[in-house]
Amino acid sequence: MKRFANKLIAITGAAGGMGLAFARHFATEGAALILTDVDKAGLAEAAAVLTKEGARCSTHLVDLAVESELHKFAAEIAGQHERVDVLVNNAGLAYGEVAFSFESLSQAQWLRFLSVNTVAPLLLAQALRAPLARAKGVVLNVSSMAANVPATAYGVTKAALNAMTYGMASVFGNDGIRVNAIAPGLMETPAARGNLPTETYQRIQSQQMLKVHGTADDIAALGVFLASDEARFITAEIISCDAGNRLRGWRG
Ligand SMILES: NC(=O)c1ccc[n+]([C@@H]2O[C@H](COP(=O)([O-])OP(=O)(O)OC[C@H]3O[C@@H](n4cnc5c(N)ncnc54)[C@H](O)[C@@H]3O)[C@@H](O)[C@H]2O)c1
C-alpha cells in the first residue's frame, strides 16, 4: 500500500523547482495533488508533466501576497474537500533585492517579502485548518539555511518563518495537526541555477561539510517522510537538509 494513497496534498509554489519535486514524490506515493502558484504558464506546464506521469492534480492560480486571493482559494478547496492531509508551504521569494539589500529596503518591500515568505504560510494553514484538522494533517513550511546567516532580508523572512513554525505547531497541535519546517541548503533548482552566478554557487557549495550535490529530490524525500505516519511524533522542528552548510555560512 502506498503511503499517501487516498490522501490530498496542497503545494504552493508548485510551478517548478522544489514544488514540482514535492508534487512528484507525493504522487509517487499515491496522493492526489492541489497545485498552486502565481506563475500561470509554469503551473500549467508542471501540471501537464505530472499528468503525463500519471499524477492526479488540479491547478489554482494564487498570489499569496494578496490575502483575498489566498482566502478565495482556501474557501474553494475547503468547499470541495472534506479533508486536506498535507499543506506544503513551499512558495517563496528568494532572489534579487531580498537576497542582498538588507539596509536599503523600503517598508513596502520588507512587507511584501514578509507577506509571501512568512505570513502566507500561516494565513493559508489557518484558512485550511478545518480540512487539515479532519485529516489530523501536516503542515510543512519550507525555510532555508539562510535563516542562520546575518544580514539578508531573505534570511530574516526565513528566520521569522522558523519562529512562525513553532507558534503554528503550538496552536495547530490542539487540532492534532503537526507543523514542521524544512531548511534546505543549496539545492539545484532552475531558480537557484538561474539566479546565482556560477562563482557564488560554487563558493556556497564548497562550504558544505559533505562534498555532494544537493537536489530538489533531497528536500521532497524529507518532506514525504515528515508528512508520513512514520513521523507522527515529530512537530515544531526545523529540520536542516544542507550538508552541514548552515554552520559555515554562505556569504563568504
Ligand atoms: N533552491 C535552493 O537552493 C533553496 C534553498 C533554501 C530554500 N529554498 C526555498 O525553497 C522554496 C522553493 O525554491 P525553488 O528553488 O524551487 O525556487 P522557485 O523560485 O522555483 O520556487 C518558488 C515558487 O514560488 C512561487 N511564488 C513566488 N511568489 C509567489 C506569490 N506571491 N504567490 C504564489 N506563488 C509565488 C514562484 O512562482 C515559484 O514557482 C522557496 O521557498 C525557497 O526560498 C530554496
PDB file of C-alpha atoms and ligand atoms in Angstrom:
ATOM      1  CA  MET A   1       0.000   0.000   0.000  1.00  0.00           C
ATOM      2  CA  LYS A   2       1.410   3.396  -0.959  1.00  0.00           C
ATOM      3  CA  ARG A   3       1.953   5.743   1.991  1.00  0.00           C
ATOM      4  CA  PHE A   4      -0.241   8.562   0.622  1.00  0.00           C
ATOM      5  CA  ALA A   5      -2.973   6.584  -1.143  1.00  0.00           C
ATOM      6  CA  ASN A   6      -6.328   8.374  -0.773  1.00  0.00           C
ATOM      7  CA  LYS A   7      -4.572  11.457   0.580  1.00  0.00           C
ATOM      8  CA  LEU A   8      -4.752  15.010  -0.672  1.00  0.00           C
ATOM      9  CA  ILE A   9      -1.687  17.251  -0.719  1.00  0.00           C
ATOM     10  CA  ALA A  10      -1.754  21.023  -1.343  1.00  0.00           C
ATOM     11  CA  ILE A  11       1.512  22.537  -2.556  1.00  0.00           C
ATOM     12  CA  THR A  12       2.305  26.227  -3.051  1.00  0.00           C
ATOM     13  CA  GLY A  13       4.978  27.360  -5.471  1.00  0.00           C
ATOM     14  CA  ALA A  14       4.319  24.220  -7.498  1.00  0.00           C
ATOM     15  CA  ALA A  15       5.247  25.624 -10.912  1.00  0.00           C
ATOM     16  CA  GLY A  16       8.756  24.185 -10.826  1.00  0.00           C
ATOM     17  CA  GLY A  17      11.859  23.504  -8.766  1.00  0.00           C
ATOM     18  CA  MET A  18      11.210  22.160  -5.309  1.00  0.00           C
ATOM     19  CA  GLY A  19       7.430  22.487  -5.599  1.00  0.00           C
ATOM     20  CA  LEU A  20       7.417  20.198  -8.620  1.00  0.00           C
ATOM     21  CA  ALA A  21       9.694  17.740  -6.798  1.00  0.00           C
ATOM     22  CA  PHE A  22       7.309  17.664  -3.811  1.00  0.00           C
ATOM     23  CA  ALA A  23       4.434  17.018  -6.235  1.00  0.00           C
ATOM     24  CA  ARG A  24       6.270  14.144  -7.932  1.00  0.00           C
ATOM     25  CA  HIS A  25       7.289  12.453  -4.694  1.00  0.00           C
ATOM     26  CA  PHE A  26       3.820  12.660  -3.143  1.00  0.00           C
ATOM     27  CA  ALA A  27       2.183  11.489  -6.389  1.00  0.00           C
ATOM     28  CA  THR A  28       4.533   8.504  -6.499  1.00  0.00           C
ATOM     29  CA  GLU A  29       3.256   7.635  -3.031  1.00  0.00           C
ATOM     30  CA  GLY A  30      -0.324   7.655  -4.327  1.00  0.00           C
ATOM     31  CA  ALA A  31      -1.500  11.167  -3.368  1.00  0.00           C
ATOM     32  CA  ALA A  32      -3.823  13.481  -5.290  1.00  0.00           C
ATOM     33  CA  LEU A  33      -2.409  16.995  -5.664  1.00  0.00           C
ATOM     34  CA  ILE A  34      -3.640  20.569  -5.388  1.00  0.00           C
ATOM     35  CA  LEU A  35      -1.041  22.723  -7.121  1.00  0.00           C
ATOM     36  CA  THR A  36      -0.872  26.492  -6.718  1.00  0.00           C
ATOM     37  CA  ASP A  37       1.428  29.218  -7.987  1.00  0.00           C
ATOM     38  CA  VAL A  38       1.352  32.803  -9.199  1.00  0.00           C
ATOM     39  CA  ASP A  39       3.131  31.727 -12.398  1.00  0.00           C
ATOM     40  CA  LYS A  40       0.301  30.722 -14.739  1.00  0.00           C
ATOM     41  CA  ALA A  41       2.383  29.268 -17.580  1.00  0.00           C
ATOM     42  CA  GLY A  42       4.747  27.429 -15.240  1.00  0.00           C
ATOM     43  CA  LEU A  43       1.856  25.943 -13.309  1.00  0.00           C
ATOM     44  CA  ALA A  44       0.156  24.682 -16.468  1.00  0.00           C
ATOM     45  CA  GLU A  45       3.419  23.177 -17.680  1.00  0.00           C
ATOM     46  CA  ALA A  46       4.060  21.448 -14.335  1.00  0.00           C
ATOM     47  CA  ALA A  47       0.525  20.039 -14.299  1.00  0.00           C
ATOM     48  CA  ALA A  48       0.909  18.763 -17.858  1.00  0.00           C
ATOM     49  CA  VAL A  49       4.170  16.986 -16.988  1.00  0.00           C
ATOM     50  CA  LEU A  50       2.722  15.492 -13.799  1.00  0.00           C
ATOM     51  CA  THR A  51      -0.472  14.358 -15.521  1.00  0.00           C
ATOM     52  CA  LYS A  52       1.582  12.665 -18.224  1.00  0.00           C
ATOM     53  CA  GLU A  53       3.454  10.861 -15.461  1.00  0.00           C
ATOM     54  CA  GLY A  54       0.135   9.599 -14.094  1.00  0.00           C
ATOM     55  CA  ALA A  55      -0.461  12.089 -11.256  1.00  0.00           C
ATOM     56  CA  ARG A  56      -3.940  13.357 -10.371  1.00  0.00           C
ATOM     57  CA  CYS A  57      -3.832  17.125  -9.896  1.00  0.00           C
ATOM     58  CA  SER A  58      -5.780  20.363 -10.024  1.00  0.00           C
ATOM     59  CA  THR A  59      -4.212  23.794 -10.554  1.00  0.00           C
ATOM     60  CA  HIS A  60      -5.070  27.098  -8.893  1.00  0.00           C
ATOM     61  CA  LEU A  61      -3.607  30.483  -9.706  1.00  0.00           C
ATOM     62  CA  VAL A  62      -2.995  32.307  -6.408  1.00  0.00           C
ATOM     63  CA  ASP A  63      -0.883  35.316  -5.484  1.00  0.00           C
ATOM     64  CA  LEU A  64      -0.046  34.628  -1.857  1.00  0.00           C
ATOM     65  CA  ALA A  65       0.772  38.294  -1.288  1.00  0.00           C
ATOM     66  CA  VAL A  66      -2.917  39.100  -1.819  1.00  0.00           C
ATOM     67  CA  GLU A  67      -4.951  37.986   1.168  1.00  0.00           C
ATOM     68  CA  SER A  68      -8.280  37.939  -0.691  1.00  0.00           C
ATOM     69  CA  GLU A  69      -6.847  35.558  -3.338  1.00  0.00           C
ATOM     70  CA  LEU A  70      -5.457  33.294  -0.650  1.00  0.00           C
ATOM     71  CA  HIS A  71      -8.831  33.147   1.139  1.00  0.00           C
ATOM     72  CA  LYS A  72     -10.758  32.606  -2.104  1.00  0.00           C
ATOM     73  CA  PHE A  73      -8.516  29.649  -2.965  1.00  0.00           C
ATOM     74  CA  ALA A  74      -8.774  28.142   0.529  1.00  0.00           C
ATOM     75  CA  ALA A  75     -12.573  28.524   0.583  1.00  0.00           C
ATOM     76  CA  GLU A  76     -12.809  26.764  -2.777  1.00  0.00           C
ATOM     77  CA  ILE A  77     -10.648  23.874  -1.548  1.00  0.00           C
ATOM     78  CA  ALA A  78     -12.440  23.626   1.795  1.00  0.00           C
ATOM     79  CA  GLY A  79     -15.775  23.629  -0.070  1.00  0.00           C
ATOM     80  CA  GLN A  80     -14.711  20.773  -2.344  1.00  0.00           C
ATOM     81  CA  HIS A  81     -12.763  18.574   0.054  1.00  0.00           C
ATOM     82  CA  GLU A  82     -13.681  17.260   3.470  1.00  0.00           C
ATOM     83  CA  ARG A  83     -10.023  16.621   4.281  1.00  0.00           C
ATOM     84  CA  VAL A  84      -6.674  18.047   3.295  1.00  0.00           C
ATOM     85  CA  ASP A  85      -3.895  15.782   4.529  1.00  0.00           C
ATOM     86  CA  VAL A  86      -0.812  17.891   3.878  1.00  0.00           C
ATOM     87  CA  LEU A  87      -0.134  21.555   3.141  1.00  0.00           C
ATOM     88  CA  VAL A  88       3.347  22.258   1.774  1.00  0.00           C
ATOM     89  CA  ASN A  89       4.105  25.969   2.121  1.00  0.00           C
ATOM     90  CA  ASN A  90       6.882  25.938  -0.452  1.00  0.00           C
ATOM     91  CA  ALA A  91       6.365  29.231  -2.343  1.00  0.00           C
ATOM     92  CA  GLY A  92       8.927  31.863  -1.577  1.00  0.00           C
ATOM     93  CA  LEU A  93      10.775  34.933  -2.786  1.00  0.00           C
ATOM     94  CA  ALA A  94      14.472  34.159  -2.648  1.00  0.00           C
ATOM     95  CA  TYR A  95      16.407  36.205  -5.154  1.00  0.00           C
ATOM     96  CA  GLY A  96      17.108  39.758  -6.246  1.00  0.00           C
ATOM     97  CA  GLU A  97      16.914  42.516  -3.659  1.00  0.00           C
ATOM     98  CA  VAL A  98      15.546  40.193  -0.964  1.00  0.00           C
ATOM     99  CA  ALA A  99      18.826  38.272  -1.038  1.00  0.00           C
ATOM    100  CA  PHE A 100      21.150  41.228  -0.530  1.00  0.00           C
ATOM    101  CA  SER A 101      19.873  44.732   0.147  1.00  0.00           C
ATOM    102  CA  PHE A 102      19.280  44.373   3.845  1.00  0.00           C
ATOM    103  CA  GLU A 103      19.948  48.034   4.661  1.00  0.00           C
ATOM    104  CA  SER A 104      18.158  49.783   1.823  1.00  0.00           C
ATOM    105  CA  LEU A 105      14.753  48.166   1.511  1.00  0.00           C
ATOM    106  CA  SER A 106      11.638  50.272   1.817  1.00  0.00           C
ATOM    107  CA  GLN A 107       8.896  49.332   4.236  1.00  0.00           C
ATOM    108  CA  ALA A 108       6.734  48.221   1.290  1.00  0.00           C
ATOM    109  CA  GLN A 109       9.487  45.867   0.075  1.00  0.00           C
ATOM    110  CA  TRP A 110      10.003  44.406   3.543  1.00  0.00           C
ATOM    111  CA  LEU A 111       6.272  43.837   3.917  1.00  0.00           C
ATOM    112  CA  ARG A 112       5.986  42.115   0.544  1.00  0.00           C
ATOM    113  CA  PHE A 113       8.817  39.682   1.325  1.00  0.00           C
ATOM    114  CA  LEU A 114       7.447  39.008   4.789  1.00  0.00           C
ATOM    115  CA  SER A 115       3.916  38.572   3.466  1.00  0.00           C
ATOM    116  CA  VAL A 116       4.922  35.874   0.952  1.00  0.00           C
ATOM    117  CA  ASN A 117       7.681  34.087   2.900  1.00  0.00           C
ATOM    118  CA  THR A 118       6.421  34.342   6.471  1.00  0.00           C
ATOM    119  CA  VAL A 119       2.790  35.363   6.840  1.00  0.00           C
ATOM    120  CA  ALA A 120       1.178  33.498   3.909  1.00  0.00           C
ATOM    121  CA  PRO A 121       2.128  30.065   5.344  1.00  0.00           C
ATOM    122  CA  LEU A 122       0.174  30.898   8.496  1.00  0.00           C
ATOM    123  CA  LEU A 123      -2.799  32.506   6.718  1.00  0.00           C
ATOM    124  CA  LEU A 124      -3.143  29.574   4.337  1.00  0.00           C
ATOM    125  CA  ALA A 125      -2.868  26.943   7.073  1.00  0.00           C
ATOM    126  CA  GLN A 126      -5.405  28.864   9.125  1.00  0.00           C
ATOM    127  CA  ALA A 127      -7.781  29.103   6.150  1.00  0.00           C
ATOM    128  CA  LEU A 128      -7.440  25.332   5.570  1.00  0.00           C
ATOM    129  CA  ARG A 129      -7.493  24.487   9.259  1.00  0.00           C
ATOM    130  CA  ALA A 130     -10.835  22.642   9.290  1.00  0.00           C
ATOM    131  CA  PRO A 131      -9.978  20.173   6.484  1.00  0.00           C
ATOM    132  CA  LEU A 132      -6.455  19.785   7.903  1.00  0.00           C
ATOM    133  CA  ALA A 133      -7.896  19.072  11.353  1.00  0.00           C
ATOM    134  CA  ARG A 134     -10.309  16.443   9.986  1.00  0.00           C
ATOM    135  CA  ALA A 135      -7.326  14.667   8.424  1.00  0.00           C
ATOM    136  CA  LYS A 136      -5.120  15.088  11.536  1.00  0.00           C
ATOM    137  CA  GLY A 137      -2.952  16.624   8.867  1.00  0.00           C
ATOM    138  CA  VAL A 138       0.506  18.030   8.454  1.00  0.00           C
ATOM    139  CA  VAL A 139       1.899  21.440   7.524  1.00  0.00           C
ATOM    140  CA  LEU A 140       5.401  21.714   6.086  1.00  0.00           C
ATOM    141  CA  ASN A 141       6.981  25.162   5.851  1.00  0.00           C
ATOM    142  CA  VAL A 142       9.955  25.485   3.521  1.00  0.00           C
ATOM    143  CA  SER A 143      12.520  27.625   5.298  1.00  0.00           C
ATOM    144  CA  SER A 144      16.229  27.988   4.443  1.00  0.00           C
ATOM    145  CA  MET A 145      19.711  27.723   5.886  1.00  0.00           C
ATOM    146  CA  ALA A 146      19.777  31.461   5.159  1.00  0.00           C
ATOM    147  CA  ALA A 147      17.852  31.917   8.424  1.00  0.00           C
ATOM    148  CA  ASN A 148      21.224  31.403  10.143  1.00  0.00           C
ATOM    149  CA  VAL A 149      23.174  33.850   8.002  1.00  0.00           C
ATOM    150  CA  PRO A 150      23.413  37.510   9.007  1.00  0.00           C
ATOM    151  CA  ALA A 151      22.096  40.438   7.010  1.00  0.00           C
ATOM    152  CA  THR A 152      19.881  39.334   4.200  1.00  0.00           C
ATOM    153  CA  ALA A 153      16.194  40.237   4.124  1.00  0.00           C
ATOM    154  CA  TYR A 154      15.611  36.724   2.803  1.00  0.00           C
ATOM    155  CA  GLY A 155      17.264  35.261   5.890  1.00  0.00           C
ATOM    156  CA  VAL A 156      15.119  37.447   8.129  1.00  0.00           C
ATOM    157  CA  THR A 157      11.913  36.235   6.465  1.00  0.00           C
ATOM    158  CA  LYS A 158      13.002  32.601   6.848  1.00  0.00           C
ATOM    159  CA  ALA A 159      14.154  33.090  10.471  1.00  0.00           C
ATOM    160  CA  ALA A 160      10.735  34.575  11.140  1.00  0.00           C
ATOM    161  CA  LEU A 161       9.195  31.569   9.361  1.00  0.00           C
ATOM    162  CA  ASN A 162      11.069  29.287  11.770  1.00  0.00           C
ATOM    163  CA  ALA A 163       9.570  31.177  14.715  1.00  0.00           C
ATOM    164  CA  MET A 164       6.196  31.094  12.956  1.00  0.00           C
ATOM    165  CA  THR A 165       6.570  27.313  12.652  1.00  0.00           C
ATOM    166  CA  TYR A 166       6.975  26.966  16.426  1.00  0.00           C
ATOM    167  CA  GLY A 167       3.902  29.115  17.005  1.00  0.00           C
ATOM    168  CA  MET A 168       1.840  27.266  14.418  1.00  0.00           C
ATOM    169  CA  ALA A 169       2.849  23.884  15.855  1.00  0.00           C
ATOM    170  CA  SER A 170       1.781  25.014  19.314  1.00  0.00           C
ATOM    171  CA  VAL A 171      -1.624  26.297  18.222  1.00  0.00           C
ATOM    172  CA  PHE A 172      -2.457  23.756  15.490  1.00  0.00           C
ATOM    173  CA  GLY A 173      -1.366  20.907  17.754  1.00  0.00           C
ATOM    174  CA  ASN A 174      -4.666  21.428  19.561  1.00  0.00           C
ATOM    175  CA  ASP A 175      -6.334  20.009  16.440  1.00  0.00           C
ATOM    176  CA  GLY A 176      -3.818  17.175  16.043  1.00  0.00           C
ATOM    177  CA  ILE A 177      -2.086  18.961  13.161  1.00  0.00           C
ATOM    178  CA  ARG A 178       1.704  18.624  13.058  1.00  0.00           C
ATOM    179  CA  VAL A 179       3.744  21.587  11.817  1.00  0.00           C
ATOM    180  CA  ASN A 180       7.413  21.352  10.880  1.00  0.00           C
ATOM    181  CA  ALA A 181       9.826  23.289   8.700  1.00  0.00           C
ATOM    182  CA  ILE A 182      12.486  22.047   6.330  1.00  0.00           C
ATOM    183  CA  ALA A 183      15.563  24.256   5.992  1.00  0.00           C
ATOM    184  CA  PRO A 184      17.283  23.420   2.705  1.00  0.00           C
ATOM    185  CA  GLY A 185      20.861  24.290   1.905  1.00  0.00           C
ATOM    186  CA  LEU A 186      21.896  24.954  -1.679  1.00  0.00           C
ATOM    187  CA  MET A 187      19.707  22.723  -3.816  1.00  0.00           C
ATOM    188  CA  GLU A 188      19.927  22.603  -7.580  1.00  0.00           C
ATOM    189  CA  THR A 189      16.701  24.062  -8.956  1.00  0.00           C
ATOM    190  CA  PRO A 190      16.252  26.165 -12.098  1.00  0.00           C
ATOM    191  CA  ALA A 191      15.764  29.215  -9.839  1.00  0.00           C
ATOM    192  CA  ALA A 192      18.973  28.616  -7.879  1.00  0.00           C
ATOM    193  CA  ARG A 193      20.984  27.962 -11.051  1.00  0.00           C
ATOM    194  CA  GLY A 194      19.388  30.887 -12.871  1.00  0.00           C
ATOM    195  CA  ASN A 195      19.779  33.476 -10.135  1.00  0.00           C
ATOM    196  CA  LEU A 196      23.133  32.687  -8.554  1.00  0.00           C
ATOM    197  CA  PRO A 197      26.282  33.474 -10.538  1.00  0.00           C
ATOM    198  CA  THR A 198      28.352  30.310 -11.081  1.00  0.00           C
ATOM    199  CA  GLU A 199      31.119  31.647  -8.823  1.00  0.00           C
ATOM    200  CA  THR A 200      28.631  32.234  -5.989  1.00  0.00           C
ATOM    201  CA  TYR A 201      27.002  28.839  -6.494  1.00  0.00           C
ATOM    202  CA  GLN A 202      30.370  27.081  -6.328  1.00  0.00           C
ATOM    203  CA  ARG A 203      31.541  29.098  -3.328  1.00  0.00           C
ATOM    204  CA  ILE A 204      28.406  28.255  -1.342  1.00  0.00           C
ATOM    205  CA  GLN A 205      28.646  24.607  -2.337  1.00  0.00           C
ATOM    206  CA  SER A 206      32.360  24.455  -1.415  1.00  0.00           C
ATOM    207  CA  GLN A 207      31.478  25.311   2.195  1.00  0.00           C
ATOM    208  CA  GLN A 208      29.364  22.190   2.660  1.00  0.00           C
ATOM    209  CA  MET A 209      30.729  19.584   5.070  1.00  0.00           C
ATOM    210  CA  LEU A 210      29.751  16.918   2.553  1.00  0.00           C
ATOM    211  CA  LYS A 211      31.053  17.335  -0.975  1.00  0.00           C
ATOM    212  CA  VAL A 212      27.809  16.165  -2.530  1.00  0.00           C
ATOM    213  CA  HIS A 213      25.345  17.864  -4.808  1.00  0.00           C
ATOM    214  CA  GLY A 214      22.004  18.930  -3.250  1.00  0.00           C
ATOM    215  CA  THR A 215      18.859  18.451  -5.332  1.00  0.00           C
ATOM    216  CA  ALA A 216      15.170  19.241  -5.012  1.00  0.00           C
ATOM    217  CA  ASP A 217      14.597  15.490  -4.629  1.00  0.00           C
ATOM    218  CA  ASP A 218      16.572  15.507  -1.356  1.00  0.00           C
ATOM    219  CA  ILE A 219      14.095  18.023   0.051  1.00  0.00           C
ATOM    220  CA  ALA A 220      10.999  16.316  -1.351  1.00  0.00           C
ATOM    221  CA  ALA A 221      12.064  12.956   0.105  1.00  0.00           C
ATOM    222  CA  LEU A 222      12.460  14.555   3.530  1.00  0.00           C
ATOM    223  CA  GLY A 223       9.065  16.208   3.118  1.00  0.00           C
ATOM    224  CA  VAL A 224       7.386  12.897   2.362  1.00  0.00           C
ATOM    225  CA  PHE A 225       8.936  11.365   5.482  1.00  0.00           C
ATOM    226  CA  LEU A 226       7.910  14.309   7.701  1.00  0.00           C
ATOM    227  CA  ALA A 227       4.360  14.156   6.346  1.00  0.00           C
ATOM    228  CA  SER A 228       4.099  10.402   6.812  1.00  0.00           C
ATOM    229  CA  ASP A 229       2.848   8.470   9.824  1.00  0.00           C
ATOM    230  CA  GLU A 230       6.439   7.407  10.495  1.00  0.00           C
ATOM    231  CA  ALA A 231       6.990  10.974  11.733  1.00  0.00           C
ATOM    232  CA  ARG A 232       3.791  11.079  13.814  1.00  0.00           C
ATOM    233  CA  PHE A 233       5.666  12.157  16.988  1.00  0.00           C
ATOM    234  CA  ILE A 234       7.588  14.987  15.294  1.00  0.00           C
ATOM    235  CA  THR A 235       6.250  18.530  15.451  1.00  0.00           C
ATOM    236  CA  ALA A 236       7.668  22.033  15.997  1.00  0.00           C
ATOM    237  CA  GLU A 237      11.005  21.113  14.404  1.00  0.00           C
ATOM    238  CA  ILE A 238      13.174  22.944  11.896  1.00  0.00           C
ATOM    239  CA  ILE A 239      14.911  20.117  10.041  1.00  0.00           C
ATOM    240  CA  SER A 240      18.015  21.121   8.102  1.00  0.00           C
ATOM    241  CA  CYS A 241      18.933  19.368   4.870  1.00  0.00           C
ATOM    242  CA  ASP A 242      22.068  21.250   3.855  1.00  0.00           C
ATOM    243  CA  ALA A 243      25.153  19.015   4.087  1.00  0.00           C
ATOM    244  CA  GLY A 244      26.177  20.986   7.171  1.00  0.00           C
ATOM    245  CA  ASN A 245      26.388  24.289   5.321  1.00  0.00           C
ATOM    246  CA  ARG A 246      24.445  26.405   7.831  1.00  0.00           C
ATOM    247  CA  LEU A 247      27.277  26.159  10.353  1.00  0.00           C
ATOM    248  CA  ARG A 248      29.794  27.544   7.889  1.00  0.00           C
ATOM    249  CA  GLY A 249      27.772  30.338   6.305  1.00  0.00           C
ATOM    250  CA  TRP A 250      27.378  31.033   2.635  1.00  0.00           C
ATOM    251  CA  ARG A 251      28.170  34.686   2.060  1.00  0.00           C
ATOM    252  CA  GLY A 252      31.930  34.310   2.219  1.00  0.00           C
TER     253      GLY A 252
HETATM  254  N1  LIG B   1      16.900  26.187  -4.212  1.00  0.00           N
HETATM  255  C1  LIG B   1      17.526  26.440  -3.095  1.00  0.00           C
HETATM  256  O1  LIG B   1      18.758  26.332  -3.034  1.00  0.00           O
HETATM  257  C2  LIG B   1      16.749  26.821  -1.846  1.00  0.00           C
HETATM  258  C3  LIG B   1      17.445  26.843  -0.641  1.00  0.00           C
HETATM  259  C4  LIG B   1      16.767  27.159   0.532  1.00  0.00           C
HETATM  260  C5  LIG B   1      15.418  27.431   0.484  1.00  0.00           C
HETATM  261  N2  LIG B   1      14.747  27.421  -0.706  1.00  0.00           N
HETATM  262  C6  LIG B   1      13.320  27.706  -0.667  1.00  0.00           C
HETATM  263  O2  LIG B   1      12.645  26.668  -1.343  1.00  0.00           O
HETATM  264  C7  LIG B   1      11.449  27.155  -1.945  1.00  0.00           C
HETATM  265  C8  LIG B   1      11.414  26.751  -3.408  1.00  0.00           C
HETATM  266  O3  LIG B   1      12.571  27.251  -4.031  1.00  0.00           O
HETATM  267  P1  LIG B   1      12.995  26.921  -5.557  1.00  0.00           P
HETATM  268  O4  LIG B   1      14.466  26.872  -5.575  1.00  0.00           O
HETATM  269  O5  LIG B   1      12.193  25.795  -6.074  1.00  0.00           O
HETATM  270  O6  LIG B   1      12.615  28.305  -6.264  1.00  0.00           O
HETATM  271  P2  LIG B   1      11.405  28.758  -7.212  1.00  0.00           P
HETATM  272  O7  LIG B   1      11.572  30.224  -7.388  1.00  0.00           O
HETATM  273  O8  LIG B   1      11.361  27.889  -8.415  1.00  0.00           O
HETATM  274  O9  LIG B   1      10.122  28.439  -6.329  1.00  0.00           O
HETATM  275  C9  LIG B   1       9.348  29.400  -5.690  1.00  0.00           C
HETATM  276  C10 LIG B   1       7.948  29.392  -6.275  1.00  0.00           C
HETATM  277  O10 LIG B   1       7.141  30.302  -5.502  1.00  0.00           O
HETATM  278  C11 LIG B   1       6.315  30.995  -6.402  1.00  0.00           C
HETATM  279  N3  LIG B   1       5.898  32.284  -5.837  1.00  0.00           N
HETATM  280  C12 LIG B   1       6.668  33.385  -5.636  1.00  0.00           C
HETATM  281  N4  LIG B   1       5.909  34.391  -5.184  1.00  0.00           N
HETATM  282  C13 LIG B   1       4.634  33.924  -5.080  1.00  0.00           C
HETATM  283  C14 LIG B   1       3.408  34.511  -4.694  1.00  0.00           C
HETATM  284  N5  LIG B   1       3.327  35.801  -4.327  1.00  0.00           N
HETATM  285  N6  LIG B   1       2.291  33.740  -4.722  1.00  0.00           N
HETATM  286  C15 LIG B   1       2.354  32.438  -5.112  1.00  0.00           C
HETATM  287  N7  LIG B   1       3.498  31.833  -5.506  1.00  0.00           N
HETATM  288  C16 LIG B   1       4.622  32.581  -5.505  1.00  0.00           C
HETATM  289  C17 LIG B   1       7.167  31.192  -7.652  1.00  0.00           C
HETATM  290  O11 LIG B   1       6.376  31.470  -8.812  1.00  0.00           O
HETATM  291  C18 LIG B   1       7.906  29.869  -7.733  1.00  0.00           C
HETATM  292  O12 LIG B   1       7.237  28.919  -8.545  1.00  0.00           O
HETATM  293  C19 LIG B   1      11.418  28.659  -1.680  1.00  0.00           C
HETATM  294  O13 LIG B   1      10.639  28.946  -0.535  1.00  0.00           O
HETATM  295  C20 LIG B   1      12.891  28.972  -1.396  1.00  0.00           C
HETATM  296  O14 LIG B   1      13.046  30.121  -0.601  1.00  0.00           O
HETATM  297  C21 LIG B   1      15.389  27.125  -1.869  1.00  0.00           C
END
